[in-house]
Coordinates of C-alpha atoms in Angstrom, one line a residue:
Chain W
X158 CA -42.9 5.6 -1.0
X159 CA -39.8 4.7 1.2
X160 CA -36.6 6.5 0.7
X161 CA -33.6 4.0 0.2
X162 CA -32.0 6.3 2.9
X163 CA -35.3 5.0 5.4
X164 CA -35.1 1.7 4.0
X165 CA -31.4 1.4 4.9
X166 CA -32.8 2.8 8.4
X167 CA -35.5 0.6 8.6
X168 CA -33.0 -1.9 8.2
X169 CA -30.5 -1.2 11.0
X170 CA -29.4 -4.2 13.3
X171 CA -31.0 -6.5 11.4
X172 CA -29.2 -9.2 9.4
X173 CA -28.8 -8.0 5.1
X174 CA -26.8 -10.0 2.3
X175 CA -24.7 -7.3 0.4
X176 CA -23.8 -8.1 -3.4
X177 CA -20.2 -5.6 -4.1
X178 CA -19.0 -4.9 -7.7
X179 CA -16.4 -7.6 -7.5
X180 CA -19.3 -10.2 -6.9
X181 CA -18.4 -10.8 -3.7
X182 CA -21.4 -11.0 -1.1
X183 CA -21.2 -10.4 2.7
X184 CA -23.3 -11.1 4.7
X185 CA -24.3 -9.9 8.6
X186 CA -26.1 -7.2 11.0
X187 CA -26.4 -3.6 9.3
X188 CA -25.2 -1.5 12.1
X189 CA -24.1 1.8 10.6
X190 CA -24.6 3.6 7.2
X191 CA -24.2 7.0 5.6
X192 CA -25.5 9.1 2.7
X193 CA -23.0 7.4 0.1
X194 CA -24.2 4.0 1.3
X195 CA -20.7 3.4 2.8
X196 CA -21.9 0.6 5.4
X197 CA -20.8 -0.8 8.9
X198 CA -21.6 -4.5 9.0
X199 CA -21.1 -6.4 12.0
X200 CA -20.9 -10.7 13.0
X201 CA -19.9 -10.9 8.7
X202 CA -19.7 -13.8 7.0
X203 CA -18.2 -13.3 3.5
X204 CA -18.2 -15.4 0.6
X205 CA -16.0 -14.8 -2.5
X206 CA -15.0 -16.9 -5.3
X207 CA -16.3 -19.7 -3.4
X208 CA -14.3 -19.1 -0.2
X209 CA -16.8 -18.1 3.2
X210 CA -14.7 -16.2 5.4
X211 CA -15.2 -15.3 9.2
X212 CA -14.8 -11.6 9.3
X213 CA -16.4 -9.7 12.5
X214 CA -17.4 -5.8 12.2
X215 CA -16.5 -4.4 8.3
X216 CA -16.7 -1.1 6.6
X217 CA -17.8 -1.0 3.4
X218 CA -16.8 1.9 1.1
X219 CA -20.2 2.7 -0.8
X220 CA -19.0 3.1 -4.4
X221 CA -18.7 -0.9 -3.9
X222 CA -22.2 -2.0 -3.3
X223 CA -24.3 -3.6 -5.7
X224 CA -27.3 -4.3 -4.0
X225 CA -28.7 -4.9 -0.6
X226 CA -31.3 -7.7 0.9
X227 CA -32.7 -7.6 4.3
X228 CA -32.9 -11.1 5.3
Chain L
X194 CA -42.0 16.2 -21.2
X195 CA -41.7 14.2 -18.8
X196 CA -38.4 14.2 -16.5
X197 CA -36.6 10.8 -15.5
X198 CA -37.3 11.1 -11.8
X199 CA -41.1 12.2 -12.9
X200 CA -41.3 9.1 -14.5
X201 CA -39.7 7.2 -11.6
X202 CA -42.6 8.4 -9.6
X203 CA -45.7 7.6 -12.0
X204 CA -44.0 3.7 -11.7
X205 CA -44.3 4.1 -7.8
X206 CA -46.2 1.0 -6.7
X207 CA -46.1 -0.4 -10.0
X208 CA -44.0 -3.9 -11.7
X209 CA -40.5 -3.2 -13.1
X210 CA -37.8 -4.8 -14.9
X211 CA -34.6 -3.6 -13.4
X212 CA -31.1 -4.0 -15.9
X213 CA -27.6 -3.7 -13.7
X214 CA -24.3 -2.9 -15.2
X215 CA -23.2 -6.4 -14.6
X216 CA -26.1 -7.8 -16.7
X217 CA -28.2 -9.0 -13.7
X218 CA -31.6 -8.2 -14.2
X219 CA -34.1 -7.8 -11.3
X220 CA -38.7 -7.4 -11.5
X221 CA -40.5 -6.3 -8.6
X222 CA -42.5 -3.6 -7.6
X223 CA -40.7 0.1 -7.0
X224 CA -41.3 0.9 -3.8
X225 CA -38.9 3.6 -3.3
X226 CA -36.1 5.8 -5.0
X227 CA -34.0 8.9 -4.8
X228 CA -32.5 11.5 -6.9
X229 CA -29.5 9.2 -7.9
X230 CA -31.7 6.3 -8.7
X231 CA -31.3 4.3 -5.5
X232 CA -33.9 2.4 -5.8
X233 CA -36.2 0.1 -3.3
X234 CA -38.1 -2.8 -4.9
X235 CA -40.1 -5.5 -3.2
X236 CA -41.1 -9.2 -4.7
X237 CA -38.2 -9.0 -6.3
X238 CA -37.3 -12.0 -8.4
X239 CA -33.5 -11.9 -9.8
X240 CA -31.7 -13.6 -13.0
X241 CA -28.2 -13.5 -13.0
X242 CA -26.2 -15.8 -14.9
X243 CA -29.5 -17.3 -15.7
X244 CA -30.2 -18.2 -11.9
X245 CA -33.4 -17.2 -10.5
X246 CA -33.9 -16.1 -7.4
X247 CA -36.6 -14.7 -5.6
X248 CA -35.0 -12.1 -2.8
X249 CA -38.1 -10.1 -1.4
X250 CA -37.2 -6.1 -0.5
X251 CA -34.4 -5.0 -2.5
X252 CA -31.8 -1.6 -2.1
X253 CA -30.2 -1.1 -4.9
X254 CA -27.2 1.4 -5.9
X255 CA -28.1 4.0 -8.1
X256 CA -25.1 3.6 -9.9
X257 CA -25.3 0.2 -11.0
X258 CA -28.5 0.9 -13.3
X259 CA -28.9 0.8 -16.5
X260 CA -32.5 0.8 -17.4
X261 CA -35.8 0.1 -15.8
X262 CA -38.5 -0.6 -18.2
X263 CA -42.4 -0.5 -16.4
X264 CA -43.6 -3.9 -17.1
Chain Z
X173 CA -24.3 27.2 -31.3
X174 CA -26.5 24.2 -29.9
X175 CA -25.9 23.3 -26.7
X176 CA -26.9 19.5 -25.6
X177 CA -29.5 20.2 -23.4
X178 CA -31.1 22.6 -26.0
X179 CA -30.2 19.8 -28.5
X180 CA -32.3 17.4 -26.7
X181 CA -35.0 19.5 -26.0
X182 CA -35.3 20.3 -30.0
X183 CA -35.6 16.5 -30.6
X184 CA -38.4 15.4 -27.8
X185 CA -41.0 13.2 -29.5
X186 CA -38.9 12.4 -31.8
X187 CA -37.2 9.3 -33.0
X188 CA -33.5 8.8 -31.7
X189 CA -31.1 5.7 -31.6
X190 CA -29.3 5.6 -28.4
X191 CA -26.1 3.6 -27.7
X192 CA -25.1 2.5 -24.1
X193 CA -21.8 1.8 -22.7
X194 CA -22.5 -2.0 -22.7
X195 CA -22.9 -1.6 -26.5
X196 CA -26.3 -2.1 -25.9
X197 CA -28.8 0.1 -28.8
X198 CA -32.2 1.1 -28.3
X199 CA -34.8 3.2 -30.8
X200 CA -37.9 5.2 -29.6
X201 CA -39.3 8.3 -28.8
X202 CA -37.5 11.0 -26.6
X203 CA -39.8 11.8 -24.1
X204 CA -38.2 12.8 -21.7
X205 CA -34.5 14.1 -20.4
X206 CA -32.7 15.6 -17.3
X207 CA -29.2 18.1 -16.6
X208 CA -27.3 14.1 -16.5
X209 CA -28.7 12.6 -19.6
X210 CA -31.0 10.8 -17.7
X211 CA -33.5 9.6 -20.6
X212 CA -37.1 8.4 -21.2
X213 CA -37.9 7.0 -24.3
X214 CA -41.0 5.5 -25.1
X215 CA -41.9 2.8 -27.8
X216 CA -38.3 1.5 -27.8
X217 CA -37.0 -1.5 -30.1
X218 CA -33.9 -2.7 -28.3
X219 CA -31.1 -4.6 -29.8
X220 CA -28.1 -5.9 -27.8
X221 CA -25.8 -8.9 -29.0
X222 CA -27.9 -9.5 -31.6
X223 CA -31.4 -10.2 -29.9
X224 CA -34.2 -7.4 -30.6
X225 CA -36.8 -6.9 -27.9
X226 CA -39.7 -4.3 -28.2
X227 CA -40.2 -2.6 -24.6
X228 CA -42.3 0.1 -24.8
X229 CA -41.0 3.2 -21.8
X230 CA -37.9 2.6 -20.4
X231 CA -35.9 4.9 -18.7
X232 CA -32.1 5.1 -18.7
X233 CA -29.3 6.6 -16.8
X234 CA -27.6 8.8 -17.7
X235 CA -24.1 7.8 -17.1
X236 CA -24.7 5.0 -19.4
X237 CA -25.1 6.9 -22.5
X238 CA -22.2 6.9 -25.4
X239 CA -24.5 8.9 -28.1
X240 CA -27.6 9.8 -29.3
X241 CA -29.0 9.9 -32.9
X242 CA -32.5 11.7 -34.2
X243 CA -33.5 9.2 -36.5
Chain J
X297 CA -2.8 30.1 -23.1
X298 CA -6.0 28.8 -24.5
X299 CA -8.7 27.4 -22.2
X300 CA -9.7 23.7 -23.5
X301 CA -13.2 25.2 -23.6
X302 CA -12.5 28.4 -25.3
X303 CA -10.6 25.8 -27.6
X304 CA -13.8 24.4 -28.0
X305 CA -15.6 28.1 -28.6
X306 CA -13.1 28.4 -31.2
X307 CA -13.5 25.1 -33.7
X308 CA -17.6 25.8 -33.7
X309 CA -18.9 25.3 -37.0
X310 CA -15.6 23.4 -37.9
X311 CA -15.2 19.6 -38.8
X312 CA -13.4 17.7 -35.7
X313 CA -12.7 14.1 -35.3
X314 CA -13.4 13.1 -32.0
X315 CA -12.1 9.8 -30.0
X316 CA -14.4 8.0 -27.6
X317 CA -13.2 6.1 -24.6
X318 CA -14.7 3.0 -26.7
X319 CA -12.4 3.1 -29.5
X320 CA -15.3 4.8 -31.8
X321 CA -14.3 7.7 -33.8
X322 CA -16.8 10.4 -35.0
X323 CA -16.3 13.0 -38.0
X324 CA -17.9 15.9 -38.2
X325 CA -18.9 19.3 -37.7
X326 CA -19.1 20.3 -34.1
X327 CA -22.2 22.6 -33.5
X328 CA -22.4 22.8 -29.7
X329 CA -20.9 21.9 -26.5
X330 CA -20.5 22.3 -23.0
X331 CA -18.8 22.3 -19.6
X332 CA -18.7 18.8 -19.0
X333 CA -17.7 18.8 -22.8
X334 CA -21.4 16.8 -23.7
X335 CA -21.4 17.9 -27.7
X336 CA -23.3 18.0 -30.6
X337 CA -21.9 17.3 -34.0
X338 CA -23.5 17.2 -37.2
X339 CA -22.7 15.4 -41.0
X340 CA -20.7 13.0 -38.6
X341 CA -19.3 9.7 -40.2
X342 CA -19.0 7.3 -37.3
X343 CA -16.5 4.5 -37.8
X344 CA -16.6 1.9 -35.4
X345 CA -15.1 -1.4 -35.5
X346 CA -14.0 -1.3 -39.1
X347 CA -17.5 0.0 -40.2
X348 CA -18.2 3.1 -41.3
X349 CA -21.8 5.0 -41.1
X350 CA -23.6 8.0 -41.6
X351 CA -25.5 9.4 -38.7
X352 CA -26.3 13.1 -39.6
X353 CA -26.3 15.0 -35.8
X354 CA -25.2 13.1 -32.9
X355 CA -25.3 14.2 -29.0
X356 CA -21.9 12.6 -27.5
X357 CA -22.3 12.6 -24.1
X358 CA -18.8 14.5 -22.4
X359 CA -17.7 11.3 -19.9
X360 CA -17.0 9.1 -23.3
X361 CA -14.9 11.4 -24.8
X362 CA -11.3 10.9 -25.1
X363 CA -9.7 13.5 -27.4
X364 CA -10.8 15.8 -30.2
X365 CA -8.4 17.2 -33.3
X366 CA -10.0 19.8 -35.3
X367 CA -9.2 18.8 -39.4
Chain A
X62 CA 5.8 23.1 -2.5
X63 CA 4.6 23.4 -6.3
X64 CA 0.7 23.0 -6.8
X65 CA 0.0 20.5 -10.2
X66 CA -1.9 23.6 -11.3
X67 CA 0.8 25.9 -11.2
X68 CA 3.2 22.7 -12.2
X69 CA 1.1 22.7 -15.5
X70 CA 1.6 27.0 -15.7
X71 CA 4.8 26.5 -16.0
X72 CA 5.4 24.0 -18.7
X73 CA 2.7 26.2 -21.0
X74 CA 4.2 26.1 -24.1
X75 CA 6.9 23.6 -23.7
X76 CA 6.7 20.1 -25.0
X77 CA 5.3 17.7 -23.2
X78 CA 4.9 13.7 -23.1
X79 CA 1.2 12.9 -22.7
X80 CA -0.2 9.3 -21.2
X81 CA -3.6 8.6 -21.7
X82 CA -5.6 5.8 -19.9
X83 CA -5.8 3.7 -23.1
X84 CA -1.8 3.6 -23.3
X85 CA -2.1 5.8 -26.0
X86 CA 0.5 8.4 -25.7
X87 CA 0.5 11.9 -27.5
X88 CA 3.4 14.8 -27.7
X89 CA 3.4 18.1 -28.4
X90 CA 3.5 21.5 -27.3
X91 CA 1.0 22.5 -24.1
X92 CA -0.7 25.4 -25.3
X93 CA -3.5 25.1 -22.2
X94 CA -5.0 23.3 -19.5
X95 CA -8.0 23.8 -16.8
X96 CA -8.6 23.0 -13.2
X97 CA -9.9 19.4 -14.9
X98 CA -6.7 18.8 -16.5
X99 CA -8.9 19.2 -19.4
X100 CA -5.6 19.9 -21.8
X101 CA -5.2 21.9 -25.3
X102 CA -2.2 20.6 -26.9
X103 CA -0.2 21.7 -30.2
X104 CA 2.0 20.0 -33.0
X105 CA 0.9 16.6 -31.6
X106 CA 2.4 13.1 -32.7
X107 CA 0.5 10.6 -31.3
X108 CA 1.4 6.6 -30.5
X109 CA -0.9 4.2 -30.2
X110 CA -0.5 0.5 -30.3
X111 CA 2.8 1.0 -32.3
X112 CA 1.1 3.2 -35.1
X113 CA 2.9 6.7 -34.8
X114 CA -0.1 9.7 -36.5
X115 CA 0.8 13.4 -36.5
X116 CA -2.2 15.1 -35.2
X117 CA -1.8 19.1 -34.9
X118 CA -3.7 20.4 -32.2
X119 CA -5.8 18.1 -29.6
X120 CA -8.0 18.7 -26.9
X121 CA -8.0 15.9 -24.2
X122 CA -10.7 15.2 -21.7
X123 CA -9.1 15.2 -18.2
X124 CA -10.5 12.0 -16.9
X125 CA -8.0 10.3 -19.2
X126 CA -5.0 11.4 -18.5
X127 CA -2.9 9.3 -16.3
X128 CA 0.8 11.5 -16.1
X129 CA 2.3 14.1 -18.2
X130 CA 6.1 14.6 -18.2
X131 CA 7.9 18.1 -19.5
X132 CA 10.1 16.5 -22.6
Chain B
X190 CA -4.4 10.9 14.0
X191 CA -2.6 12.1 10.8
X192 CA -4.5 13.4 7.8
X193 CA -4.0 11.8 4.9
X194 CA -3.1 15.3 3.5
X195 CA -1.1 16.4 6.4
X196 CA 0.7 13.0 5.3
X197 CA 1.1 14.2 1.8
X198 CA 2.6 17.5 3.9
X199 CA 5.2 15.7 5.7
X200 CA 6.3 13.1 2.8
X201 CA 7.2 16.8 0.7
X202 CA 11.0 16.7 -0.8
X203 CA 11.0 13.5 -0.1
X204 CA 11.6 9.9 -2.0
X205 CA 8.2 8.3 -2.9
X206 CA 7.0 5.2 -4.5
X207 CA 3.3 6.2 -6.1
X208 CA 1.4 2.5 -7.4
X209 CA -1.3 3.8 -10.4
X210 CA -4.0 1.6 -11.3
X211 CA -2.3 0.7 -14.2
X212 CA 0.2 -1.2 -12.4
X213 CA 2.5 1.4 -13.2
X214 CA 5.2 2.3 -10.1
X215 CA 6.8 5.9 -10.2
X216 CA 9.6 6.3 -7.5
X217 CA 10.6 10.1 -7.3
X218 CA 10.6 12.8 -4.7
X219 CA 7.3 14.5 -4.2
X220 CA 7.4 18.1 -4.7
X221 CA 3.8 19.2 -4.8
X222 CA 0.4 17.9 -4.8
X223 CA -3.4 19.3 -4.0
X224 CA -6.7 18.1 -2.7
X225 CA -7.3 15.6 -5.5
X226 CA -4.4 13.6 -5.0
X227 CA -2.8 15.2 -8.0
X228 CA 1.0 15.1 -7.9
X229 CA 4.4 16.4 -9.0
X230 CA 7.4 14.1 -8.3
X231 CA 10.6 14.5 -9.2
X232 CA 13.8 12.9 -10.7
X233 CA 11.2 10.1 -11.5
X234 CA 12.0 6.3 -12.2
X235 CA 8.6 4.6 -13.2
X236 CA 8.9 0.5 -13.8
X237 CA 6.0 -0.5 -16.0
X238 CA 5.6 -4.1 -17.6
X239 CA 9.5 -4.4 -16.5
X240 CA 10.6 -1.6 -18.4
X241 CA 12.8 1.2 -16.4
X242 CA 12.8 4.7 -17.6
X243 CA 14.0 7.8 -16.1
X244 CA 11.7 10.7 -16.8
X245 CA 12.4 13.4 -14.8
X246 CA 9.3 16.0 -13.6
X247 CA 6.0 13.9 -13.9
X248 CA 2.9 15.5 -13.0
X249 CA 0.3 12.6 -12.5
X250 CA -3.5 13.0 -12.0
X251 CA -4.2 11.6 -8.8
X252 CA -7.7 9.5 -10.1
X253 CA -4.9 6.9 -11.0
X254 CA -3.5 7.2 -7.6
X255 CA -3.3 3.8 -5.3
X256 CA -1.5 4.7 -3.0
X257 CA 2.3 5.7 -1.9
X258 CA 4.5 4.5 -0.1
X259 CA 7.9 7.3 1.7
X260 CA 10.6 5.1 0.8
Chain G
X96 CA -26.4 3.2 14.9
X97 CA -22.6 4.0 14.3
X98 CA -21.8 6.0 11.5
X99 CA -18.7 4.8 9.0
X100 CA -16.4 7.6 9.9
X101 CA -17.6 7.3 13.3
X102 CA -16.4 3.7 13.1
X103 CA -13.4 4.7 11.0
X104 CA -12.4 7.0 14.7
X105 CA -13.1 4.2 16.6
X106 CA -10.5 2.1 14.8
X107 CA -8.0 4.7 14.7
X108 CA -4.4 3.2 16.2
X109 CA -5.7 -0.3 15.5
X110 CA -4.7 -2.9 13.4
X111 CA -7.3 -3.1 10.0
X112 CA -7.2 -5.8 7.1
X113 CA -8.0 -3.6 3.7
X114 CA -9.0 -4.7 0.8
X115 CA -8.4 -2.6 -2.1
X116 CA -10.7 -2.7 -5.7
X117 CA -7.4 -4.8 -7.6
X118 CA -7.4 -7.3 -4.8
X119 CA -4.8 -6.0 -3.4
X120 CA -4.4 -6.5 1.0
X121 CA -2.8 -4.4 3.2
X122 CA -2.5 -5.3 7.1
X123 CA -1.3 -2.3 9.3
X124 CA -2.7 0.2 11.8
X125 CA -4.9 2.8 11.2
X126 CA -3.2 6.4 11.6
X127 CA -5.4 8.3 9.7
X128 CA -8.2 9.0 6.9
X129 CA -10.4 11.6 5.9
X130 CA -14.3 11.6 4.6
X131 CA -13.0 10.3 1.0
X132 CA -11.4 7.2 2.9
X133 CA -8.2 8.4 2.3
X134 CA -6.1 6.5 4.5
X135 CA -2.8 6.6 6.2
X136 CA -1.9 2.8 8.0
X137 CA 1.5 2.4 9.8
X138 CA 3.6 -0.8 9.8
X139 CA 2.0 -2.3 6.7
X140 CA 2.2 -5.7 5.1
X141 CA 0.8 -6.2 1.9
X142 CA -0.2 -9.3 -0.1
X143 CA -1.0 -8.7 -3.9
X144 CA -1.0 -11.8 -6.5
X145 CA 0.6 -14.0 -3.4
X146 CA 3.9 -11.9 -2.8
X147 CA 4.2 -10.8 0.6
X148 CA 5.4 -6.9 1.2
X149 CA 6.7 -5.0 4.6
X150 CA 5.7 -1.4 3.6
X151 CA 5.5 1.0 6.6
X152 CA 3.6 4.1 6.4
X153 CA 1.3 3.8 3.1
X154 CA -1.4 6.4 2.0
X155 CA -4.3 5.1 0.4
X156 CA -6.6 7.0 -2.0
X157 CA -10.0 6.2 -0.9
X158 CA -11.4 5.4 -4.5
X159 CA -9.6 2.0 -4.0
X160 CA -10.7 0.9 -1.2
X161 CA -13.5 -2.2 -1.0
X162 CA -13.7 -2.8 2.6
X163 CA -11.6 -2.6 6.1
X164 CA -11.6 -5.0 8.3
X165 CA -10.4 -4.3 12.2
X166 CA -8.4 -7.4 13.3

């Protein structure tokens, strides 16, 4: 049995693929993350409606994410 | 009787099919969940759109579920 | 008066027709229940958009529920 | 001043038609609620869509509900 | 400084203009209200989608109510 | 480092424009409002689908809230 | 490991790119927020359905928000 919570640990500084309710994936280094699953992603590459943008460190609000990959 | 999270437990381990609010659907085997349904899933394949894709360890967002039927 | 939880609690084992947000219907056995309408039903028939699927236990989240029918 | 839920206390046993956030209406005799306003009707007619049914008791769960009018 | 709460105290049993998250807009008399905005309303007419329905009294679920303005 | 209700504290008594998720605009002075984002505005213009109307007191329930904007 | 209000702090009096859940973007510094992700940003610019906006101080309600970029 592993907790999402000590997945989500088990996860940190390594590289995930996020999926948000607007279909719109980001992808980079897990580096910070609470109890609502509101995230701090850092080196992000984002992809949306075909467009893959640059974006650096992000915070995501939680109520956004689909579902998470560690890649 | 047997409460939801009860049930969530006796599937520990075990081959589920996963339905999201956005009509994705994911199988793999429940590794992990919490008391809002976050779940953890490994060996995950993933049809969305009717693309399959196989994604490994999976965390997903309690409140994207809709069912998860033991397979 | 009934409440819902005591409402649910007279109909376990027993037949109901549930309908989802997604319009969604499935038919089974009320097994099981929780405070959020978290449901497991067992021996479930499920129709959505026109396709029927027999999927034996599924379990369902509560904040997907519209109603809930003894049959 | 009336409390919506001693509103509620006081149409028990009386027939209601209730609005649900998905345009389905429900007629019937409301037997039980509660504080997130789940209910429990019975001898409901359901029309939905331009078709009407008989469903008998139904548990509405509170989040779908729009408005209720006691007739 | 006047609190929505006590806002709402003081238009009890004026008339008041009701809009709903469906568009749907109902008027009548505010007989009561909860910390929710739960709502009890009295000698309601009610427009939706350009059909005008007299209603009596209503009880609205909070979560739909977008504004309400004394009338 | 200003709170966003210490914000709310400061804008008091003074002209507003509130964006609802609706796409709905309300300019007005804000006269009260609580922890939820709830508010009361006053001598209220609201613009929605290019139609103006004047309506006075308008207490809004601050789920619809985007955000505002001291004008 | 740096939490999301932690990295919320860390922005504070910086410029942030926000995306909001109707695709709305607002470009502006970070003044303040709370745990919701209620924000207050300072000289904003906004960009919804390609029409550019100068808004200065703007309080977002946190239920909007997608994600928040620090440029």
């Amino acid at each position: 049995m592993i907790m999402p919570m000590k997945m989500l640990e088990s996860v940190l500084n390594k590289k995930v693929a996020l999926l948000l309710k607007d279909n719109r994936t980001l992808e980079g280094s897990l580096i910070g993350y609470d109890e609502y699953m509101n995230l701090v992603l850092d080196d992000v590459e984002e992809k949306a409606q075909e467009v893959n943008r640059k974006l650096g460190v992000v915070i995501v609000r939680g109520s956004n994410v689909v579902r998470m990959v560690p890649i």
